[in-house]
């Protein structure tokens, strides 16, 4: 009898661990709401979504990279250079569509470069994208110099990051669209299944006839796309393009969101939808601590500790 | 043989959740005894072994070493008391040298904890000499052939002064002549009163080297016997139960179809890859099973990989259906109707964390989408049919493949090609580490594909298997396909002699 009773509590524990992130999120929301009622106001909640939109877009777009067992450290400088390229296109009086496409194209190209080197030369993603990070940052500095480039009198462009539609910031719609597309691709298309398969066993995927190297290139291109889109939104939001946007640590926030969402850093199982949970978890923690006037140094330490605790709980699941 | 037991398990039971993996099992081993532990996959052999190595603690029961109760679930204590285990998959550190691997984790040290490398080398040399094993102590383990890696594992156990060695399918990756060598080593260990538990699916080996056997089924010990007092049909019968035993006996009398329908599906002429294989020529016909056998290292696997487009060849010609083929990647080979089941199902075959349904669809994803949309329902439906027709257990497509037994995993691996109805099916060691029951079912699947008209090329080191399924038998020696026989007109002895090459 004892064995039968003994099996029940581990099952409950496992179920708790499997949903650790949503539960922790709920707990934190309750704590913040009690400590500072302003936390739960619609304005603040919308503010949270707006604040996480940039990291959220990059994280949903990087989830595939991490699912294949890779990582993309180059997103910060890509964000900066995409903003600069858009700025110069605006200056050249190009049509808005061209401006946006040019900014996005830079990100896709850099991502494709990452992917080609990683997939075809079979070099480790962490080193390749670290090198790209350096190359792109340097290129951005050459392109933009040290000064801020103000984006003035470009209402259409400014609408992307600063406008609002039906009472919500426009950037939230872009974030929602990107997230929806990525969730759809992951769950409902052969590409999503193939990405999981590559992360689980790349050789087996190759021997099953899949063009794994092309797929791997593609996922880095998607990550580059996400970073460039974030760069365009940011430059539009703050009416400025600057070579040092997306500073050191940006990529860590993005990776932390993906990993908090439960995607294994070793590749394989992962989920874009859960990455969103990770994004909001980090966003709520940041926002809550800001509202409670926690000093920035303490915030950094608390954030790091929370990430480790959340991962430790998630690791117990398996 | 009346010495007291060196290792004893009494009333061992292990329960995982609702699953009883081991049910009141008794086990006993005397010094110098070689005891076979046999049973289908999932019979409880591995669980029993894990209890003995201390990897898991039994829910009930006790383990005695020399009549003294041993602590349960404590691996380092079991090693200290002389229980060593050699696993089917290598447990070595591939980047380190042979010497370092032998002493891994317990190097002799001098003061201040520095490794006493001179002493380590001295002891290793003595060990090699005592057991007449020739191996380069400074070689990097990862660069050694599988056979040598097994020897390193045995050396590791011997260096521990192990009194009991548990061998979990030690010959799974060995060729015939290496198996004989391993058996010599086992006989030598016997003379030194080491007790050995020998797990294998190959009955030949058990009858060759074991004294006694313990047969398990469904987590229970169902029979114990001296090897001399039992015959093979009885063993198979006990292992798999009535029905499967009858089927496999019938299959042995099947008709062979050398050259099948006569239609040539794949034709190789003087196929050469420098430094690997040389001037390999053969024709593979629709409706036949051509088995290529040979020693490990005779480059059979490399040949298969080249045929499937994983590697390029530098000389000769390859034709598929009369058209010249030089595949740049597996994608091209698959488009031409070729399917390939690799040897190492964990490293190259399966997505272990993904479901059975997903694995079964992996080679046919191009058929399971409409526009951008993946058609999961059709995938599940196809998987349900495949699971039924391959009789995969349990028949639950949503189950991750890693939870299946080896035999069922192998069926998934073969099954994923069957959706494509491949014109040519290439299999590399299709039943390594697979139990007798699943083996019979895999043979049945291959025969069914042959009847359908597929051309089947199998590489196998298991001669029992070769003679069971082959219509024609090719022998490969040192990168050359020396001869192809009709299976009906050749004897086992001839093949064994040819495999050894001129030297034998």
PDB file of N, CA and C in Angstrom, chain A residues 2-4 7 11 184-213 267-269 318, chain B residues 15-18 59 305 308 310 329-331 334 340 342 345-354 358 362-363 365 368-369 371-376 379 416-417:
ATOM      1  N   UNK A   2       1.948   1.161   0.769  1.00  0.00           N
ATOM      2  CA  UNK A   2       2.762   2.367   0.922  1.00  0.00           C
ATOM      3  C   UNK A   2       3.285   2.838  -0.437  1.00  0.00           C
ATOM      4  N   UNK A   3       3.583   1.873  -1.311  1.00  0.00           N
ATOM      5  CA  UNK A   3       4.133   2.271  -2.606  1.00  0.00           C
ATOM      6  C   UNK A   3       3.082   3.015  -3.422  1.00  0.00           C
ATOM      7  N   UNK A   4       1.835   2.584  -3.284  1.00  0.00           N
ATOM      8  CA  UNK A   4       0.797   3.222  -4.093  1.00  0.00           C
ATOM      9  C   UNK A   4       0.555   4.655  -3.600  1.00  0.00           C
ATOM     10  N   UNK A   7       3.341   7.108  -4.671  1.00  0.00           N
ATOM     11  CA  UNK A   7       3.477   7.598  -6.040  1.00  0.00           C
ATOM     12  C   UNK A   7       2.690   8.881  -6.267  1.00  0.00           C
ATOM     13  N   UNK A  11       3.802  12.878  -8.355  1.00  0.00           N
ATOM     14  CA  UNK A  11       3.028  13.325  -9.518  1.00  0.00           C
ATOM     15  C   UNK A  11       2.593  14.778  -9.347  1.00  0.00           C
ATOM     16  N   UNK A 184       2.522  29.906 -34.958  1.00  0.00           N
ATOM     17  CA  UNK A 184       1.913  29.125 -36.043  1.00  0.00           C
ATOM     18  C   UNK A 184       2.977  28.284 -36.757  1.00  0.00           C
ATOM     19  N   UNK A 185       4.089  28.927 -37.105  1.00  0.00           N
ATOM     20  CA  UNK A 185       5.132  28.209 -37.834  1.00  0.00           C
ATOM     21  C   UNK A 185       5.638  27.030 -36.997  1.00  0.00           C
ATOM     22  N   UNK A 186       5.816  27.277 -35.694  1.00  0.00           N
ATOM     23  CA  UNK A 186       6.363  26.199 -34.869  1.00  0.00           C
ATOM     24  C   UNK A 186       5.387  25.032 -34.751  1.00  0.00           C
ATOM     25  N   UNK A 187       4.113  25.346 -34.552  1.00  0.00           N
ATOM     26  CA  UNK A 187       3.167  24.275 -34.252  1.00  0.00           C
ATOM     27  C   UNK A 187       2.529  23.662 -35.480  1.00  0.00           C
ATOM     28  N   UNK A 188       2.385  24.442 -36.534  1.00  0.00           N
ATOM     29  CA  UNK A 188       1.524  23.995 -37.621  1.00  0.00           C
ATOM     30  C   UNK A 188       2.223  23.783 -38.951  1.00  0.00           C
ATOM     31  N   UNK A 189       3.539  23.969 -39.002  1.00  0.00           N
ATOM     32  CA  UNK A 189       4.180  23.802 -40.304  1.00  0.00           C
ATOM     33  C   UNK A 189       5.279  22.744 -40.218  1.00  0.00           C
ATOM     34  N   UNK A 190       5.617  22.169 -41.356  1.00  0.00           N
ATOM     35  CA  UNK A 190       6.708  21.198 -41.382  1.00  0.00           C
ATOM     36  C   UNK A 190       8.018  21.820 -40.879  1.00  0.00           C
ATOM     37  N   UNK A 191       8.210  23.119 -41.125  1.00  0.00           N
ATOM     38  CA  UNK A 191       9.446  23.762 -40.677  1.00  0.00           C
ATOM     39  C   UNK A 191       9.577  23.670 -39.156  1.00  0.00           C
ATOM     40  N   UNK A 192       8.471  23.926 -38.445  1.00  0.00           N
ATOM     41  CA  UNK A 192       8.517  23.872 -36.988  1.00  0.00           C
ATOM     42  C   UNK A 192       8.922  22.498 -36.491  1.00  0.00           C
ATOM     43  N   UNK A 193       8.362  21.475 -37.106  1.00  0.00           N
ATOM     44  CA  UNK A 193       8.684  20.103 -36.708  1.00  0.00           C
ATOM     45  C   UNK A 193      10.145  19.790 -37.014  1.00  0.00           C
ATOM     46  N   UNK A 194      10.604  20.284 -38.167  1.00  0.00           N
ATOM     47  CA  UNK A 194      11.977  20.024 -38.578  1.00  0.00           C
ATOM     48  C   UNK A 194      12.969  20.699 -37.637  1.00  0.00           C
ATOM     49  N   UNK A 195      12.619  21.899 -37.170  1.00  0.00           N
ATOM     50  CA  UNK A 195      13.496  22.601 -36.229  1.00  0.00           C
ATOM     51  C   UNK A 195      13.658  21.770 -34.949  1.00  0.00           C
ATOM     52  N   UNK A 196      12.551  21.251 -34.426  1.00  0.00           N
ATOM     53  CA  UNK A 196      12.615  20.381 -33.255  1.00  0.00           C
ATOM     54  C   UNK A 196      13.461  19.151 -33.559  1.00  0.00           C
ATOM     55  N   UNK A 197      13.257  18.578 -34.728  1.00  0.00           N
ATOM     56  CA  UNK A 197      13.974  17.355 -35.096  1.00  0.00           C
ATOM     57  C   UNK A 197      15.473  17.603 -35.158  1.00  0.00           C
ATOM     58  N   UNK A 198      15.870  18.744 -35.712  1.00  0.00           N
ATOM     59  CA  UNK A 198      17.298  19.054 -35.814  1.00  0.00           C
ATOM     60  C   UNK A 198      17.899  19.205 -34.423  1.00  0.00           C
ATOM     61  N   UNK A 199      17.159  19.875 -33.531  1.00  0.00           N
ATOM     62  CA  UNK A 199      17.664  20.033 -32.174  1.00  0.00           C
ATOM     63  C   UNK A 199      17.768  18.712 -31.452  1.00  0.00           C
ATOM     64  N   UNK A 200      16.856  17.809 -31.738  1.00  0.00           N
ATOM     65  CA  UNK A 200      16.855  16.507 -31.068  1.00  0.00           C
ATOM     66  C   UNK A 200      17.977  15.638 -31.619  1.00  0.00           C
ATOM     67  N   UNK A 201      18.091  15.553 -32.930  1.00  0.00           N
ATOM     68  CA  UNK A 201      19.107  14.679 -33.530  1.00  0.00           C
ATOM     69  C   UNK A 201      19.352  15.120 -34.974  1.00  0.00           C
ATOM     70  N   UNK A 202      20.345  15.977 -35.128  1.00  0.00           N
ATOM     71  CA  UNK A 202      20.598  16.579 -36.437  1.00  0.00           C
ATOM     72  C   UNK A 202      20.988  15.528 -37.476  1.00  0.00           C
ATOM     73  N   UNK A 203      21.826  14.569 -37.065  1.00  0.00           N
ATOM     74  CA  UNK A 203      22.252  13.552 -38.025  1.00  0.00           C
ATOM     75  C   UNK A 203      21.080  12.732 -38.509  1.00  0.00           C
ATOM     76  N   UNK A 204      20.202  12.395 -37.576  1.00  0.00           N
ATOM     77  CA  UNK A 204      19.038  11.600 -37.974  1.00  0.00           C
ATOM     78  C   UNK A 204      18.159  12.395 -38.935  1.00  0.00           C
ATOM     79  N   UNK A 205      18.027  13.698 -38.697  1.00  0.00           N
ATOM     80  CA  UNK A 205      17.219  14.525 -39.593  1.00  0.00           C
ATOM     81  C   UNK A 205      17.853  14.549 -40.982  1.00  0.00           C
ATOM     82  N   UNK A 206      19.176  14.663 -41.019  1.00  0.00           N
ATOM     83  CA  UNK A 206      19.900  14.665 -42.291  1.00  0.00           C
ATOM     84  C   UNK A 206      19.682  13.336 -43.019  1.00  0.00           C
ATOM     85  N   UNK A 207      19.796  12.238 -42.271  1.00  0.00           N
ATOM     86  CA  UNK A 207      19.634  10.914 -42.885  1.00  0.00           C
ATOM     87  C   UNK A 207      18.184  10.617 -43.256  1.00  0.00           C
ATOM     88  N   UNK A 208      17.254  11.429 -42.753  1.00  0.00           N
ATOM     89  CA  UNK A 208      15.861  11.266 -43.163  1.00  0.00           C
ATOM     90  C   UNK A 208      15.571  12.092 -44.411  1.00  0.00           C
ATOM     91  N   UNK A 209      16.614  12.707 -44.977  1.00  0.00           N
ATOM     92  CA  UNK A 209      16.453  13.402 -46.245  1.00  0.00           C
ATOM     93  C   UNK A 209      16.204  14.890 -46.125  1.00  0.00           C
ATOM     94  N   UNK A 210      16.323  15.429 -44.907  1.00  0.00           N
ATOM     95  CA  UNK A 210      16.052  16.856 -44.759  1.00  0.00           C
ATOM     96  C   UNK A 210      17.311  17.674 -45.012  1.00  0.00           C
ATOM     97  N   UNK A 211      17.101  18.830 -45.634  1.00  0.00           N
ATOM     98  CA  UNK A 211      18.239  19.710 -45.903  1.00  0.00           C
ATOM     99  C   UNK A 211      18.496  20.505 -44.636  1.00  0.00           C
ATOM    100  N   UNK A 212      19.163  19.859 -43.702  1.00  0.00           N
ATOM    101  CA  UNK A 212      19.310  20.435 -42.364  1.00  0.00           C
ATOM    102  C   UNK A 212      20.138  21.706 -42.379  1.00  0.00           C
ATOM    103  N   UNK A 213      21.120  21.785 -43.277  1.00  0.00           N
ATOM    104  CA  UNK A 213      21.976  22.981 -43.266  1.00  0.00           C
ATOM    105  C   UNK A 213      21.217  24.199 -43.749  1.00  0.00           C
ATOM    106  N   UNK A 267      19.068  22.360 -27.163  1.00  0.00           N
ATOM    107  CA  UNK A 267      18.302  22.086 -28.364  1.00  0.00           C
ATOM    108  C   UNK A 267      17.229  21.049 -28.114  1.00  0.00           C
ATOM    109  N   UNK A 268      16.390  20.858 -29.129  1.00  0.00           N
ATOM    110  CA  UNK A 268      15.306  19.894 -29.005  1.00  0.00           C
ATOM    111  C   UNK A 268      14.015  20.584 -28.639  1.00  0.00           C
ATOM    112  N   UNK A 269      13.327  20.012 -27.653  1.00  0.00           N
ATOM    113  CA  UNK A 269      12.008  20.533 -27.335  1.00  0.00           C
ATOM    114  C   UNK A 269      12.046  21.996 -26.964  1.00  0.00           C
ATOM    115  N   UNK A 318      12.566  17.299 -15.367  1.00  0.00           N
ATOM    116  CA  UNK A 318      12.995  16.145 -16.158  1.00  0.00           C
ATOM    117  C   UNK A 318      13.795  15.146 -15.352  1.00  0.00           C
TER     118      UNK A 318
ATOM    119  N   UNK B  15       9.451  -1.149  -8.335  1.00  0.00           N
ATOM    120  CA  UNK B  15       8.204  -0.577  -8.848  1.00  0.00           C
ATOM    121  C   UNK B  15       8.435   0.884  -9.226  1.00  0.00           C
ATOM    122  N   UNK B  16       8.095   1.219 -10.468  1.00  0.00           N
ATOM    123  CA  UNK B  16       8.131   2.620 -10.912  1.00  0.00           C
ATOM    124  C   UNK B  16       6.695   3.060 -11.125  1.00  0.00           C
ATOM    125  N   UNK B  17       6.185   3.918 -10.285  1.00  0.00           N
ATOM    126  CA  UNK B  17       4.787   4.357 -10.472  1.00  0.00           C
ATOM    127  C   UNK B  17       3.873   3.155 -10.531  1.00  0.00           C
ATOM    128  N   UNK B  18       3.188   2.982 -11.680  1.00  0.00           N
ATOM    129  CA  UNK B  18       2.277   1.845 -11.801  1.00  0.00           C
ATOM    130  C   UNK B  18       2.969   0.632 -12.409  1.00  0.00           C
ATOM    131  N   UNK B  59      12.732  -1.715  -4.650  1.00  0.00           N
ATOM    132  CA  UNK B  59      11.636  -1.351  -3.750  1.00  0.00           C
ATOM    133  C   UNK B  59      11.587  -2.337  -2.586  1.00  0.00           C
ATOM    134  N   UNK B 305      26.902   4.023 -46.541  1.00  0.00           N
ATOM    135  CA  UNK B 305      26.731   5.475 -46.440  1.00  0.00           C
ATOM    136  C   UNK B 305      26.994   6.139 -47.787  1.00  0.00           C
ATOM    137  N   UNK B 308      24.087   5.767 -50.074  1.00  0.00           N
ATOM    138  CA  UNK B 308      22.950   6.609 -49.678  1.00  0.00           C
ATOM    139  C   UNK B 308      23.253   8.093 -49.846  1.00  0.00           C
ATOM    140  N   UNK B 310      25.627   9.925 -48.304  1.00  0.00           N
ATOM    141  CA  UNK B 310      26.239  10.641 -47.172  1.00  0.00           C
ATOM    142  C   UNK B 310      27.673  11.007 -47.503  1.00  0.00           C
ATOM    143  N   UNK B 329      23.683  14.149 -51.499  1.00  0.00           N
ATOM    144  CA  UNK B 329      23.192  14.101 -50.134  1.00  0.00           C
ATOM    145  C   UNK B 329      22.093  13.049 -50.064  1.00  0.00           C
ATOM    146  N   UNK B 330      21.723  12.657 -48.830  1.00  0.00           N
ATOM    147  CA  UNK B 330      20.636  11.688 -48.700  1.00  0.00           C
ATOM    148  C   UNK B 330      19.360  12.144 -49.392  1.00  0.00           C
ATOM    149  N   UNK B 331      19.165  13.471 -49.465  1.00  0.00           N
ATOM    150  CA  UNK B 331      17.946  13.975 -50.089  1.00  0.00           C
ATOM    151  C   UNK B 331      17.798  13.430 -51.510  1.00  0.00           C
ATOM    152  N   UNK B 334      16.997   9.648 -51.483  1.00  0.00           N
ATOM    153  CA  UNK B 334      15.607   9.389 -51.089  1.00  0.00           C
ATOM    154  C   UNK B 334      14.669   9.676 -52.263  1.00  0.00           C
ATOM    155  N   UNK B 340      17.223   4.338 -45.861  1.00  0.00           N
ATOM    156  CA  UNK B 340      18.429   3.887 -45.160  1.00  0.00           C
ATOM    157  C   UNK B 340      18.189   3.824 -43.657  1.00  0.00           C
ATOM    158  N   UNK B 342      20.242   3.431 -40.359  1.00  0.00           N
ATOM    159  CA  UNK B 342      21.626   3.408 -39.895  1.00  0.00           C
ATOM    160  C   UNK B 342      21.820   2.450 -38.717  1.00  0.00           C
ATOM    161  N   UNK B 345      20.999   3.510 -33.739  1.00  0.00           N
ATOM    162  CA  UNK B 345      19.681   4.153 -33.777  1.00  0.00           C
ATOM    163  C   UNK B 345      19.610   5.369 -32.871  1.00  0.00           C
ATOM    164  N   UNK B 346      20.403   5.393 -31.798  1.00  0.00           N
ATOM    165  CA  UNK B 346      20.333   6.543 -30.904  1.00  0.00           C
ATOM    166  C   UNK B 346      21.048   7.752 -31.491  1.00  0.00           C
ATOM    167  N   UNK B 347      22.226   7.520 -32.074  1.00  0.00           N
ATOM    168  CA  UNK B 347      22.990   8.667 -32.553  1.00  0.00           C
ATOM    169  C   UNK B 347      22.540   9.147 -33.911  1.00  0.00           C
ATOM    170  N   UNK B 348      22.084   8.227 -34.770  1.00  0.00           N
ATOM    171  CA  UNK B 348      21.810   8.632 -36.137  1.00  0.00           C
ATOM    172  C   UNK B 348      20.388   8.382 -36.597  1.00  0.00           C
ATOM    173  N   UNK B 349      19.634   7.629 -35.810  1.00  0.00           N
ATOM    174  CA  UNK B 349      18.353   7.190 -36.333  1.00  0.00           C
ATOM    175  C   UNK B 349      17.143   7.931 -35.822  1.00  0.00           C
ATOM    176  N   UNK B 350      17.059   8.096 -34.504  1.00  0.00           N
ATOM    177  CA  UNK B 350      15.799   8.544 -33.927  1.00  0.00           C
ATOM    178  C   UNK B 350      15.917   9.904 -33.280  1.00  0.00           C
ATOM    179  N   UNK B 351      14.773  10.615 -33.243  1.00  0.00           N
ATOM    180  CA  UNK B 351      14.665  11.796 -32.408  1.00  0.00           C
ATOM    181  C   UNK B 351      14.054  11.290 -31.100  1.00  0.00           C
ATOM    182  N   UNK B 352      14.913  11.036 -30.118  1.00  0.00           N
ATOM    183  CA  UNK B 352      14.474  10.290 -28.936  1.00  0.00           C
ATOM    184  C   UNK B 352      13.407  11.017 -28.127  1.00  0.00           C
ATOM    185  N   UNK B 353      13.474  12.347 -28.079  1.00  0.00           N
ATOM    186  CA  UNK B 353      12.502  13.082 -27.275  1.00  0.00           C
ATOM    187  C   UNK B 353      11.192  13.333 -28.024  1.00  0.00           C
ATOM    188  N   UNK B 354      11.204  13.040 -29.315  1.00  0.00           N
ATOM    189  CA  UNK B 354       9.996  13.297 -30.092  1.00  0.00           C
ATOM    190  C   UNK B 354       9.107  12.053 -30.092  1.00  0.00           C
ATOM    191  N   UNK B 358       5.792  11.415 -34.768  1.00  0.00           N
ATOM    192  CA  UNK B 358       6.695  12.346 -35.448  1.00  0.00           C
ATOM    193  C   UNK B 358       7.874  11.607 -36.071  1.00  0.00           C
ATOM    194  N   UNK B 362       9.042  11.221 -40.145  1.00  0.00           N
ATOM    195  CA  UNK B 362      10.234  12.039 -40.395  1.00  0.00           C
ATOM    196  C   UNK B 362      10.745  11.946 -41.836  1.00  0.00           C
ATOM    197  N   UNK B 363      10.583  10.791 -42.471  1.00  0.00           N
ATOM    198  CA  UNK B 363      11.089  10.668 -43.842  1.00  0.00           C
ATOM    199  C   UNK B 363      10.031  11.033 -44.869  1.00  0.00           C
ATOM    200  N   UNK B 365       7.764  13.882 -44.405  1.00  0.00           N
ATOM    201  CA  UNK B 365       7.126  15.159 -44.071  1.00  0.00           C
ATOM    202  C   UNK B 365       6.563  15.845 -45.309  1.00  0.00           C
ATOM    203  N   UNK B 368       2.945  15.245 -45.729  1.00  0.00           N
ATOM    204  CA  UNK B 368       1.993  15.570 -44.668  1.00  0.00           C
ATOM    205  C   UNK B 368       1.761  17.063 -44.532  1.00  0.00           C
ATOM    206  N   UNK B 369       1.735  17.764 -45.641  1.00  0.00           N
ATOM    207  CA  UNK B 369       1.327  19.153 -45.507  1.00  0.00           C
ATOM    208  C   UNK B 369       0.518  19.576 -46.718  1.00  0.00           C
ATOM    209  N   UNK B 371      -0.124  23.101 -48.536  1.00  0.00           N
ATOM    210  CA  UNK B 371       0.422  24.458 -48.482  1.00  0.00           C
ATOM    211  C   UNK B 371       1.421  24.516 -47.348  1.00  0.00           C
ATOM    212  N   UNK B 372       1.255  25.517 -46.501  1.00  0.00           N
ATOM    213  CA  UNK B 372       2.174  25.672 -45.373  1.00  0.00           C
ATOM    214  C   UNK B 372       1.822  24.772 -44.206  1.00  0.00           C
ATOM    215  N   UNK B 373       0.572  24.287 -44.189  1.00  0.00           N
ATOM    216  CA  UNK B 373       0.080  23.630 -42.990  1.00  0.00           C
ATOM    217  C   UNK B 373       0.511  22.171 -42.887  1.00  0.00           C
ATOM    218  N   UNK B 374       1.024  21.837 -41.709  1.00  0.00           N
ATOM    219  CA  UNK B 374       1.323  20.452 -41.402  1.00  0.00           C
ATOM    220  C   UNK B 374       0.006  19.758 -41.091  1.00  0.00           C
ATOM    221  N   UNK B 375      -0.197  18.564 -41.675  1.00  0.00           N
ATOM    222  CA  UNK B 375      -1.463  17.868 -41.431  1.00  0.00           C
ATOM    223  C   UNK B 375      -1.272  16.832 -40.342  1.00  0.00           C
ATOM    224  N   UNK B 376      -1.347  17.313 -39.101  1.00  0.00           N
ATOM    225  CA  UNK B 376      -1.052  16.428 -37.979  1.00  0.00           C
ATOM    226  C   UNK B 376      -2.020  15.257 -37.895  1.00  0.00           C
ATOM    227  N   UNK B 379      -0.939  12.680 -40.221  1.00  0.00           N
ATOM    228  CA  UNK B 379       0.282  12.073 -39.682  1.00  0.00           C
ATOM    229  C   UNK B 379      -0.075  11.015 -38.638  1.00  0.00           C
ATOM    230  N   UNK B 416       9.604   4.103 -40.600  1.00  0.00           N
ATOM    231  CA  UNK B 416       9.460   5.439 -41.165  1.00  0.00           C
ATOM    232  C   UNK B 416       9.707   5.449 -42.668  1.00  0.00           C
ATOM    233  N   UNK B 417      10.415   4.422 -43.172  1.00  0.00           N
ATOM    234  CA  UNK B 417      10.633   4.366 -44.622  1.00  0.00           C
ATOM    235  C   UNK B 417       9.471   3.717 -45.351  1.00  0.00           C
TER     236      UNK B 417
END
